[in-house]
Tab-separated table of C-alpha atoms in Angstrom:
chain	number	residue	atom	x	y	z
A	1377	MET	CA	-3.553	-0.627	-33.932
A	1378	ASP	CA	-0.263	1.225	-34.332
A	1379	ASN	CA	2.226	-0.551	-32.057
A	1380	ARG	CA	5.435	1.125	-33.187
A	1381	TYR	CA	6.266	2.079	-29.583
A	1382	GLY	CA	5.683	-1.455	-28.252
A	1383	ALA	CA	2.915	-0.423	-25.868
A	1384	PHE	CA	0.690	-3.441	-26.564
A	1385	ILE	CA	1.055	-7.101	-25.763
A	1386	ASP	CA	-2.180	-7.658	-27.702
A	1387	SER	CA	-2.888	-4.848	-30.142
A	1388	GLU	CA	-5.753	-6.767	-31.780
A	1389	LEU	CA	-7.915	-7.015	-28.675
A	1390	THR	CA	-11.065	-4.991	-29.318
A	1391	VAL	CA	-14.342	-4.752	-27.409
A	1392	GLY	CA	-17.093	-2.468	-28.631
A	1393	ARG	CA	-19.024	-0.115	-26.410
A	1394	LEU	CA	-21.967	-1.493	-24.460
A	1395	GLY	CA	-23.884	1.745	-24.057
A	1396	ASN	CA	-23.796	5.504	-24.417
A	1397	GLY	CA	-22.490	8.137	-22.041
A	1398	ILE	CA	-19.882	10.800	-21.413
A	1399	LEU	CA	-17.146	8.627	-22.966
A	1400	ASP	CA	-18.886	8.269	-26.346
A	1401	GLY	CA	-16.357	8.053	-29.165
A	1402	MET	CA	-13.344	7.544	-26.890
A	1403	THR	CA	-10.966	4.588	-27.002
A	1404	PHE	CA	-9.035	3.073	-24.128
A	1405	ALA	CA	-6.459	0.369	-23.468
A	1406	VAL	CA	-6.036	-1.837	-20.405
A	1407	LYS	CA	-2.957	-3.027	-18.592
A	1408	ASP	CA	-2.650	-6.784	-19.073
A	1409	VAL	CA	-3.935	-7.524	-15.586
A	1410	TYR	CA	-7.612	-6.710	-16.242
A	1411	ALA	CA	-10.080	-9.468	-16.993
A	1412	ILE	CA	-11.452	-9.253	-20.532
A	1413	ALA	CA	-13.884	-11.979	-21.571
A	1414	GLY	CA	-12.050	-14.524	-23.747
A	1415	HIS	CA	-8.626	-12.951	-23.125
A	1416	SER	CA	-5.794	-14.483	-21.085
A	1417	SER	CA	-3.868	-11.910	-19.058
A	1418	SER	CA	-0.112	-12.377	-18.792
A	1419	ALA	CA	0.589	-10.136	-15.782
A	1420	GLY	CA	3.899	-9.581	-17.579
A	1421	ASN	CA	5.120	-13.169	-17.165
A	1422	PRO	CA	4.868	-16.120	-19.622
A	1423	ASP	CA	4.447	-18.638	-16.800
A	1424	TRP	CA	1.477	-16.707	-15.445
A	1425	LEU	CA	-0.010	-16.691	-18.924
A	1426	ARG	CA	0.331	-20.458	-19.438
A	1427	SER	CA	-0.954	-21.325	-15.945
A	1428	HIS	CA	-4.182	-19.310	-16.088
A	1429	ASN	CA	-7.292	-19.737	-18.196
A	1430	PRO	CA	-8.940	-16.980	-20.246
A	1431	SER	CA	-11.334	-14.740	-18.345
A	1432	THR	CA	-15.038	-15.480	-18.602
A	1433	GLU	CA	-16.199	-11.886	-18.104
A	1434	HIS	CA	-14.927	-8.335	-18.072
A	1435	ALA	CA	-13.488	-6.672	-14.978
A	1436	ALA	CA	-16.008	-4.417	-13.247
A	1437	VAL	CA	-14.349	-1.142	-14.292
A	1438	VAL	CA	-14.015	-2.292	-17.888
A	1439	ARG	CA	-17.783	-2.913	-17.978
A	1440	GLN	CA	-18.391	0.564	-16.535
A	1441	LEU	CA	-16.269	2.212	-19.222
A	1442	LEU	CA	-17.847	0.213	-22.052
A	1443	GLN	CA	-21.315	1.053	-20.746
A	1444	SER	CA	-20.364	4.750	-20.750
A	1445	GLY	CA	-19.608	4.722	-24.472
A	1446	ALA	CA	-15.887	3.926	-24.647
A	1447	THR	CA	-14.369	1.250	-26.910
A	1448	LEU	CA	-11.556	-1.016	-25.728
A	1449	ARG	CA	-8.539	-1.109	-28.040
A	1450	GLY	CA	-5.677	-3.282	-26.876
A	1451	ALA	CA	-4.019	-4.849	-23.832
A	1452	THR	CA	-0.795	-3.140	-22.759
A	1453	HIS	CA	2.500	-4.364	-21.378
A	1454	THR	CA	3.245	-4.501	-17.648
A	1455	ASP	CA	6.234	-5.342	-15.490
A	1456	GLU	CA	6.254	-8.887	-14.118
A	1457	LEU	CA	3.391	-9.337	-11.654
A	1458	MET	CA	3.328	-5.521	-11.362
A	1459	TYR	CA	6.302	-5.635	-8.983
A	1460	SER	CA	8.448	-2.840	-10.447
A	1461	LEU	CA	8.494	0.854	-11.287
A	1462	GLY	CA	10.876	0.680	-14.259
A	1463	GLY	CA	8.958	-0.707	-17.205
A	1464	GLU	CA	11.748	-3.005	-18.435
A	1465	ASN	CA	10.345	-6.517	-18.838
A	1466	HIS	CA	12.866	-9.380	-19.110
A	1467	HIS	CA	10.495	-11.491	-21.214
A	1468	TYR	CA	8.509	-9.081	-23.359
A	1469	GLY	CA	10.888	-6.163	-23.727
A	1470	THR	CA	10.512	-2.477	-22.878
A	1471	PRO	CA	7.958	-0.135	-24.458
A	1472	ILE	CA	9.549	2.931	-26.047
A	1473	ASN	CA	9.009	6.200	-24.209
A	1474	PRO	CA	7.646	8.534	-26.935
A	1475	ARG	CA	8.576	11.697	-25.050
A	1476	ALA	CA	11.994	10.799	-23.622
A	1477	ALA	CA	14.231	9.177	-26.196
A	1478	GLY	CA	16.381	6.379	-24.817
A	1479	CYS	CA	14.726	6.498	-21.394
A	1480	ILE	CA	12.597	3.954	-19.586
A	1481	PRO	CA	8.816	4.468	-19.673
A	1482	GLY	CA	8.336	3.644	-16.005
A	1483	GLY	CA	6.233	0.811	-14.638
A	1484	SER	CA	4.482	-1.262	-13.883
A	1485	SER	CA	1.809	0.355	-16.091
A	1486	SER	CA	4.446	0.984	-18.752
A	1487	GLY	CA	2.400	0.035	-21.797
A	1488	SER	CA	-0.605	2.059	-20.686
A	1489	ALA	CA	1.503	5.208	-20.298
A	1490	VAL	CA	3.113	4.691	-23.704
A	1491	ALA	CA	-0.254	3.979	-25.365
A	1492	VAL	CA	-1.511	7.357	-24.125
A	1493	ALA	CA	1.700	9.307	-24.791
A	1494	SER	CA	1.887	7.953	-28.361
A	1495	GLY	CA	-1.715	8.934	-29.097
A	1496	SER	CA	-2.862	5.356	-29.705
A	1497	VAL	CA	-5.837	5.720	-27.318
A	1498	ASP	CA	-7.631	8.512	-25.498
A	1499	PHE	CA	-6.988	7.010	-22.060
A	1500	ALA	CA	-5.700	3.826	-20.483
A	1501	LEU	CA	-6.246	1.794	-17.354
A	1502	GLY	CA	-3.356	0.721	-15.185
A	1503	THR	CA	-2.975	-0.205	-11.542
A	1504	ASP	CA	-1.160	1.607	-8.765
A	1505	THR	CA	0.142	-0.137	-5.660
A	1506	GLY	CA	3.421	1.625	-4.989
A	1507	GLY	CA	3.422	4.201	-7.785
A	1508	SER	CA	2.675	2.230	-10.940
A	1509	ILE	CA	0.359	4.876	-12.407
A	1510	ARG	CA	2.119	7.953	-11.100
A	1511	VAL	CA	5.708	7.061	-12.032
A	1512	PRO	CA	5.118	6.095	-15.696
A	1513	SER	CA	2.760	9.051	-16.119
A	1514	ALA	CA	5.547	11.382	-14.984
A	1515	TYR	CA	8.222	9.692	-17.096
A	1516	CYS	CA	6.039	9.716	-20.241
A	1517	GLY	CA	4.600	13.199	-19.743
A	1518	VAL	CA	0.895	12.381	-19.328
A	1519	TYR	CA	-1.768	12.939	-16.676
A	1520	GLY	CA	-2.307	10.115	-14.197
A	1521	PHE	CA	-4.630	9.422	-11.288
A	1522	ARG	CA	-4.492	7.091	-8.309
A	1523	PRO	CA	-7.837	7.163	-6.435
A	1524	THR	CA	-8.602	6.822	-2.752
A	1525	HIS	CA	-7.905	3.225	-1.785
A	1526	GLY	CA	-11.152	1.263	-2.058
A	1527	ALA	CA	-12.981	3.937	-4.050
A	1528	VAL	CA	-12.934	2.027	-7.344
A	1529	ASN	CA	-13.978	-1.604	-7.800
A	1530	MET	CA	-10.993	-3.997	-8.118
A	1531	GLU	CA	-13.115	-6.995	-9.167
A	1532	GLY	CA	-11.430	-8.802	-12.055
A	1533	VAL	CA	-7.977	-7.252	-11.533
A	1534	ILE	CA	-4.945	-9.403	-10.719
A	1535	PRO	CA	-3.795	-8.339	-7.231
A	1536	LEU	CA	-0.321	-7.498	-5.983
A	1537	SER	CA	-0.806	-6.185	-2.436
A	1538	PRO	CA	-4.536	-5.691	-1.773
A	1539	GLN	CA	-4.091	-3.276	1.146
A	1540	PHE	CA	-2.436	-0.849	-1.298
A	1541	ASP	CA	-3.752	-1.896	-4.744
A	1542	THR	CA	-5.865	0.589	-6.683
A	1543	VAL	CA	-7.278	0.881	-10.165
A	1544	GLY	CA	-5.745	3.907	-11.888
A	1545	TRP	CA	-5.939	5.687	-15.220
A	1546	MET	CA	-3.965	7.964	-17.529
A	1547	ALA	CA	-4.866	10.461	-20.247
A	1548	ASP	CA	-3.183	13.102	-22.352
A	1549	ARG	CA	-5.836	15.678	-21.414
A	1550	MET	CA	-6.987	16.704	-17.968
A	1551	ASP	CA	-10.647	16.840	-18.982
A	1552	VAL	CA	-10.503	13.222	-20.170
A	1553	LEU	CA	-8.860	12.163	-16.902
A	1554	GLN	CA	-11.734	13.816	-15.045
A	1555	LYS	CA	-14.446	12.239	-17.216
A	1556	VAL	CA	-13.075	8.763	-16.564
A	1557	GLY	CA	-13.144	9.632	-12.877
A	1558	GLU	CA	-16.791	10.633	-13.089
A	1559	VAL	CA	-17.601	7.195	-14.538
A	1560	LEU	CA	-15.527	5.108	-12.138
A	1561	LEU	CA	-16.011	7.136	-8.955
A	1562	GLY	CA	-19.715	7.888	-9.178
A	1563	ASN	CA	-20.514	11.064	-7.265
A	1564	GLY	CA	-17.171	10.899	-5.500
A	1565	ARG	CA	-18.540	11.006	-1.947
A	1566	MET	CA	-17.302	8.322	0.439
A	1567	ASP	CA	-18.409	7.368	3.931
A	1568	GLU	CA	-15.652	5.772	5.942
A	1569	LYS	CA	-15.230	4.055	9.257
A	1570	VAL	CA	-11.671	3.446	10.388
A	1571	THR	CA	-10.871	0.851	13.035
A	1572	MET	CA	-7.713	-0.819	14.267
A	1573	SER	CA	-7.658	-4.605	14.322
A	1574	ILE	CA	-5.943	-6.666	16.995
A	1575	ASP	CA	-2.861	-7.228	14.818
A	1576	GLY	CA	-2.502	-3.505	14.178
A	1577	ASN	CA	-3.805	-3.458	10.613
A	1578	LEU	CA	-5.940	-0.548	9.479
A	1579	GLU	CA	-9.400	-1.774	8.606
A	1580	LEU	CA	-11.178	0.604	6.254
A	1581	ASN	CA	-14.906	0.113	5.774
A	1582	ILE	CA	-15.861	2.304	2.853
A	1583	GLU	CA	-19.212	2.915	1.208
A	1584	ASN	CA	-19.909	5.056	-1.821
A	1585	GLY	CA	-22.388	7.809	-1.101
A	1586	GLY	CA	-25.328	8.472	-3.369
A	1587	GLY	CA	-28.387	10.523	-3.985
A	1588	LYS	CA	-29.232	13.882	-5.494
A	1589	ASN	CA	-28.416	15.917	-2.385
A	1590	GLU	CA	-24.890	14.522	-2.250
A	1591	GLU	CA	-24.382	15.248	-5.955
A	1592	GLU	CA	-25.523	18.839	-5.512
A	1593	GLU	CA	-23.274	19.214	-2.465
A	1594	LEU	CA	-20.301	17.887	-4.425
A	1595	GLU	CA	-21.022	20.240	-7.340
A	1596	ASN	CA	-21.067	23.172	-4.944
A	1597	ASN	CA	-17.871	22.072	-3.216
A	1598	ILE	CA	-15.793	21.675	-6.358
A	1599	GLN	CA	-16.475	25.265	-7.348
A	1600	LYS	CA	-14.612	26.475	-4.268
A	1601	ASN	CA	-10.892	27.052	-3.962
A	1602	MET	CA	-8.837	24.599	-1.993
A	1603	GLY	CA	-8.253	25.764	1.561
A	1604	THR	CA	-4.519	25.423	2.144
A	1605	LEU	CA	-1.958	24.287	-0.380
A	1606	PHE	CA	0.728	22.516	1.650
A	1607	VAL	CA	4.134	22.255	-0.021
A	1608	ALA	CA	6.146	19.371	1.405
A	1609	THR	CA	9.655	20.818	1.535
A	1610	ASP	CA	11.269	17.494	2.464
A	1611	CYS	CA	9.809	16.017	-0.738
A	1612	TRP	CA	11.037	18.934	-2.846
A	1613	ASN	CA	14.530	18.511	-1.382
A	1614	LEU	CA	14.769	15.184	-3.251
A	1615	VAL	CA	14.594	16.935	-6.631
A	1616	ASP	CA	17.684	17.803	-8.639
A	1617	PRO	CA	18.144	21.611	-8.392
A	1618	LYS	CA	18.100	21.972	-12.188
A	1619	ASP	CA	14.556	20.566	-12.277
A	1620	VAL	CA	13.115	22.575	-9.398
A	1621	SER	CA	12.381	25.655	-11.498
A	1622	VAL	CA	10.297	23.645	-13.978
A	1623	LEU	CA	8.196	22.142	-11.191
A	1624	ALA	CA	7.949	25.536	-9.467
A	1625	ASN	CA	6.178	26.904	-12.544
A	1626	GLY	CA	3.478	24.289	-12.055
A	1627	LEU	CA	3.285	25.035	-8.350
A	1628	ASN	CA	2.685	28.707	-9.097
A	1629	GLN	CA	-0.157	27.745	-11.417
A	1630	LEU	CA	-1.798	25.721	-8.660
A	1631	ARG	CA	-1.432	28.508	-6.103
A	1632	THR	CA	-3.998	30.552	-8.020
A	1633	GLY	CA	-6.699	28.116	-6.907
A	1634	ALA	CA	-5.925	27.962	-3.181
A	1635	ASP	CA	-6.858	30.310	-0.353
A	1636	HIS	CA	-3.624	29.756	1.603
A	1637	PHE	CA	-0.111	28.524	0.940
A	1638	PHE	CA	2.143	26.886	3.513
A	1639	GLU	CA	5.538	25.153	3.374
A	1640	THR	CA	6.234	22.321	5.804
A	1641	ASP	CA	8.131	19.075	6.301
A	1642	ILE	CA	5.666	16.201	6.427
A	1643	ALA	CA	8.006	13.421	7.607
A	1644	PRO	CA	10.130	14.597	10.549
A	1645	GLU	CA	11.586	11.100	10.902
A	1646	GLY	CA	12.568	11.090	7.222
A	1647	LEU	CA	10.853	9.922	4.055
A	1648	LYS	CA	13.093	6.846	3.976
A	1649	VAL	CA	11.444	5.667	7.195
A	1650	TRP	CA	8.044	6.040	5.541
A	1651	MET	CA	9.266	4.174	2.468
A	1652	ASP	CA	10.664	1.331	4.579
A	1653	VAL	CA	7.311	0.962	6.364
A	1654	PHE	CA	5.529	0.802	3.030
A	1655	ARG	CA	7.962	-1.691	1.502
A	1656	GLU	CA	7.818	-3.995	4.506
A	1657	LEU	CA	4.023	-4.130	4.593
A	1658	GLN	CA	3.727	-4.352	0.832
A	1659	GLY	CA	6.410	-7.037	0.490
A	1660	SER	CA	4.916	-9.199	3.214
A	1661	GLU	CA	1.483	-9.094	1.587
A	1662	ILE	CA	2.869	-9.677	-1.904
A	1663	TRP	CA	4.430	-12.917	-0.725
A	1664	THR	CA	1.187	-13.947	0.958
A	1665	THR	CA	-0.725	-13.166	-2.248
A	1666	HIS	CA	1.519	-15.034	-4.697
A	1667	SER	CA	3.610	-17.546	-2.725
A	1668	ILE	CA	1.368	-20.549	-3.437
A	1669	TRP	CA	1.473	-19.927	-7.184
A	1670	ILE	CA	5.241	-19.347	-7.101
A	1671	LYS	CA	5.861	-22.569	-5.178
A	1672	GLU	CA	3.606	-24.621	-7.441
A	1673	VAL	CA	4.534	-23.201	-10.845
A	1674	LYS	CA	8.158	-22.218	-10.157
A	1675	PRO	CA	8.032	-19.344	-12.643
A	1676	PHE	CA	11.094	-17.853	-14.283
A	1677	PHE	CA	11.483	-14.192	-13.346
A	1678	GLY	CA	13.875	-11.572	-14.644
A	1679	PRO	CA	16.830	-10.920	-12.280
A	1680	ASP	CA	15.412	-7.791	-10.625
A	1681	ILE	CA	11.955	-9.310	-10.059
A	1682	ALA	CA	13.442	-12.577	-8.799
A	1683	ALA	CA	15.525	-10.657	-6.257
A	1684	ARG	CA	12.445	-8.728	-5.145
A	1685	PHE	CA	10.343	-11.851	-4.586
A	1686	SER	CA	13.237	-13.471	-2.724
A	1687	TRP	CA	13.362	-10.448	-0.425
A	1688	ALA	CA	9.600	-10.575	0.077
A	1689	ALA	CA	9.783	-14.278	0.970
A	1690	ASN	CA	12.123	-13.434	3.850
A	1691	LEU	CA	9.372	-11.291	5.397
A	1692	ALA	CA	7.027	-14.252	5.811
A	1693	GLY	CA	6.125	-15.101	9.388
A	1694	LYS	CA	7.802	-12.045	10.902
A	1695	ASP	CA	6.198	-9.576	13.281
A	1696	HIS	CA	5.156	-6.454	11.369
A	1697	SER	CA	3.331	-4.721	14.208
A	1698	ILE	CA	5.832	-1.846	14.448
A	1699	ALA	CA	5.386	-1.086	10.743
A	1700	GLN	CA	1.600	-1.463	11.030
A	1701	ASN	CA	1.436	0.966	13.932
A	1702	LYS	CA	3.695	3.442	12.144
A	1703	ARG	CA	1.471	3.259	9.085
A	1704	ALA	CA	-1.584	4.036	11.218
A	1705	GLU	CA	0.234	7.032	12.717
A	1706	ILE	CA	1.260	8.351	9.279
A	1707	SER	CA	-2.225	7.837	7.882
A	1708	ASN	CA	-3.898	9.677	10.738
A	1709	GLN	CA	-1.379	12.526	10.483
A	1710	LEU	CA	-1.937	13.039	6.748
A	1711	ARG	CA	-5.714	12.711	6.873
A	1712	GLN	CA	-5.951	15.264	9.672
A	1713	LEU	CA	-3.628	17.629	7.791
A	1714	LEU	CA	-5.633	17.489	4.562
A	1715	GLY	CA	-9.186	17.029	5.814
A	1716	GLU	CA	-11.735	17.887	3.118
A	1717	ASP	CA	-10.394	21.261	1.961
A	1718	ASN	CA	-6.595	21.080	1.804
A	1719	CYS	CA	-4.077	19.447	-0.494
A	1720	LEU	CA	-0.396	18.572	-0.610
A	1721	VAL	CA	1.877	19.367	-3.560
A	1722	ILE	CA	4.942	17.213	-4.149
A	1723	PRO	CA	7.150	16.194	-7.068
A	1724	THR	CA	5.814	12.937	-8.511
A	1725	VAL	CA	9.326	11.533	-8.878
A	1726	PRO	CA	12.756	13.000	-8.002
A	1727	GLY	CA	13.687	13.604	-11.638
A	1728	PRO	CA	13.122	12.659	-15.272
A	1729	ALA	CA	13.089	9.095	-16.564
A	1730	PRO	CA	16.451	7.301	-16.268
A	1731	LEU	CA	18.138	5.819	-19.319
A	1732	ARG	CA	17.205	2.299	-20.372
A	1733	GLY	CA	19.491	-0.622	-19.587
A	1734	GLY	CA	20.783	0.402	-16.170
A	1735	ASP	CA	22.298	-2.213	-13.860
A	1736	LEU	CA	20.356	-3.695	-10.936
A	1737	ARG	CA	21.921	-1.305	-8.440
A	1738	GLN	CA	20.914	1.711	-10.508
A	1739	LEU	CA	17.412	0.297	-10.980
A	1740	GLU	CA	16.988	-0.131	-7.242
A	1741	GLU	CA	18.280	3.387	-6.514
A	1742	ASN	CA	15.802	4.835	-9.003
A	1743	ARG	CA	13.000	2.768	-7.517
A	1744	SER	CA	13.810	3.839	-3.959
A	1745	GLY	CA	13.872	7.515	-4.893
A	1746	ALA	CA	10.491	7.250	-6.560
A	1747	MET	CA	8.997	5.249	-3.700
A	1748	MET	CA	9.988	7.831	-1.085
A	1749	LEU	CA	7.502	10.107	-2.831
A	1750	SER	CA	4.878	7.607	-3.991
A	1751	CYS	CA	4.566	5.888	-0.584
A	1752	ILE	CA	2.934	9.001	0.908
A	1753	ALA	CA	-0.468	8.563	-0.726
A	1754	GLY	CA	-0.122	4.794	-0.514
A	1755	LEU	CA	0.331	4.644	3.249
A	1756	ALA	CA	-2.708	6.850	3.889
A	1757	GLY	CA	-4.847	5.582	1.012
A	1758	LEU	CA	-5.231	9.078	-0.453
A	1759	PRO	CA	-6.065	10.251	-3.985
A	1760	GLN	CA	-3.238	11.694	-6.044
A	1761	VAL	CA	-3.141	13.279	-9.493
A	1762	THR	CA	0.124	13.719	-11.366
A	1763	LEU	CA	0.513	16.519	-13.899
A	1764	PRO	CA	3.004	16.555	-16.788
A	1765	MET	CA	5.607	19.285	-16.640
A	1766	LEU	CA	7.404	19.551	-19.969
A	1767	SER	CA	10.760	21.285	-19.849
A	1768	THR	CA	12.203	22.853	-22.986
A	1769	ASN	CA	15.598	21.157	-22.706
A	1770	GLY	CA	14.863	17.752	-21.276
A	1771	PRO	CA	12.446	14.876	-20.743
A	1772	PRO	CA	9.149	15.271	-18.865
A	1773	LEU	CA	8.820	15.778	-15.129
A	1774	GLY	CA	5.794	15.179	-12.927
A	1775	LEU	CA	4.090	17.391	-10.334
A	1776	SER	CA	1.570	15.806	-7.970
A	1777	VAL	CA	-1.354	16.973	-5.872
A	1778	ILE	CA	-2.641	14.799	-3.021
A	1779	ALA	CA	-6.051	15.491	-1.480
A	1780	GLY	CA	-7.941	14.280	1.566
A	1781	HIS	CA	-9.528	10.875	1.809
A	1782	GLY	CA	-12.531	10.498	-0.502
A	1783	GLN	CA	-11.996	13.881	-2.172
A	1784	ASP	CA	-11.247	12.294	-5.543
A	1785	LEU	CA	-13.651	14.126	-7.830
A	1786	ARG	CA	-13.119	17.397	-6.040
A	1787	LEU	CA	-9.373	17.001	-6.572
A	1788	LEU	CA	-9.784	16.259	-10.289
A	1789	SER	CA	-12.185	19.166	-10.788
A	1790	TRP	CA	-10.088	21.612	-8.788
A	1791	VAL	CA	-6.870	20.730	-10.607
A	1792	LYS	CA	-8.567	21.014	-13.997
A	1793	GLU	CA	-9.879	24.474	-13.120
A	1794	ALA	CA	-6.578	25.646	-11.618
A	1795	TRP	CA	-4.726	24.441	-14.717
A	1796	ARG	CA	-7.274	26.114	-17.015
A	1797	ARG	CA	-7.170	29.467	-15.199
A	1798	SER	CA	-3.396	29.757	-15.308
């Protein structure tokens, strides 16, 4: 495997296909958080690697892809315990962004984005909790998809914050992104019951739909235009004016596939408020998920990751009911806005990939800007596809489309058709 861009932590890892299907002849890589039989995942940290045994079986989604004809080629780099959006790993180095010289690749699925952008594989698996598929996809100029929360099996994937964690994938072609979705999402229909627990947490009980009638209904639905294309003006206001015109070209392409077009602010209280809600809930759960291992192993983290875990530790035992209730309010608002037929168009990130080697303050500023946009789908558990926008005079940008809950395959199909028609 060609590893000139440093995408792979294990470029020799190979698993042959286990069946035939729509992915016949394709190759894929996996972020080093997926269980592969006989392989020890590092989760981006040497102490995690030494304190965990090799996996005994493949992660559920890896089995699905192998059974659909794809061949696994390599495990890719990740930020430490997936707790970053930059892609600069203190221990293992930083993969080289093939499409933005001297810039970071984005994280935490940094290696997966670079593996796709460099042409080493046809597609790659990553994970997305707070933007870890969408941000590196935008920075490296590839297509990326974060599904509806709970729509894709997370069995055999190292967790970060389970209430936000999703499997995600990247490709350099929209049709490949969609085909992977067809394998991992089934027929794309989801039945959902939403309840509120005593402590204010959203409890989502989700079941995948099935049966021929549902498949026919889905096929009919994806041939239709989207109802209303909502453009979140408060999100677009975060973008540097020199980049707006590039993203606007992509927006105009998407408008051809929608019946209506409407501009609106989606966060009257401010996107920073939404981001703070997300970070509080995510940070609290991250500490709950990994505190026992951290206390027992006492791992060495890079400075930025160490500071982040220290911050998360301070959230332990505190009352998060205000944030939980605000999340429920935001989720209900967005799901009602989008329903089954509408979508929201936002910039994936505020601008192109920053230069490598920034100080901690710069890293945190970049992360906050990205999270103000990526927290939207995260808080409501919605599917989001990011599309590469390649400017003639600069590094890639990303344009995103968010659809209603459970509308994953419809979103992928609609975007592919809108992109093709333009």
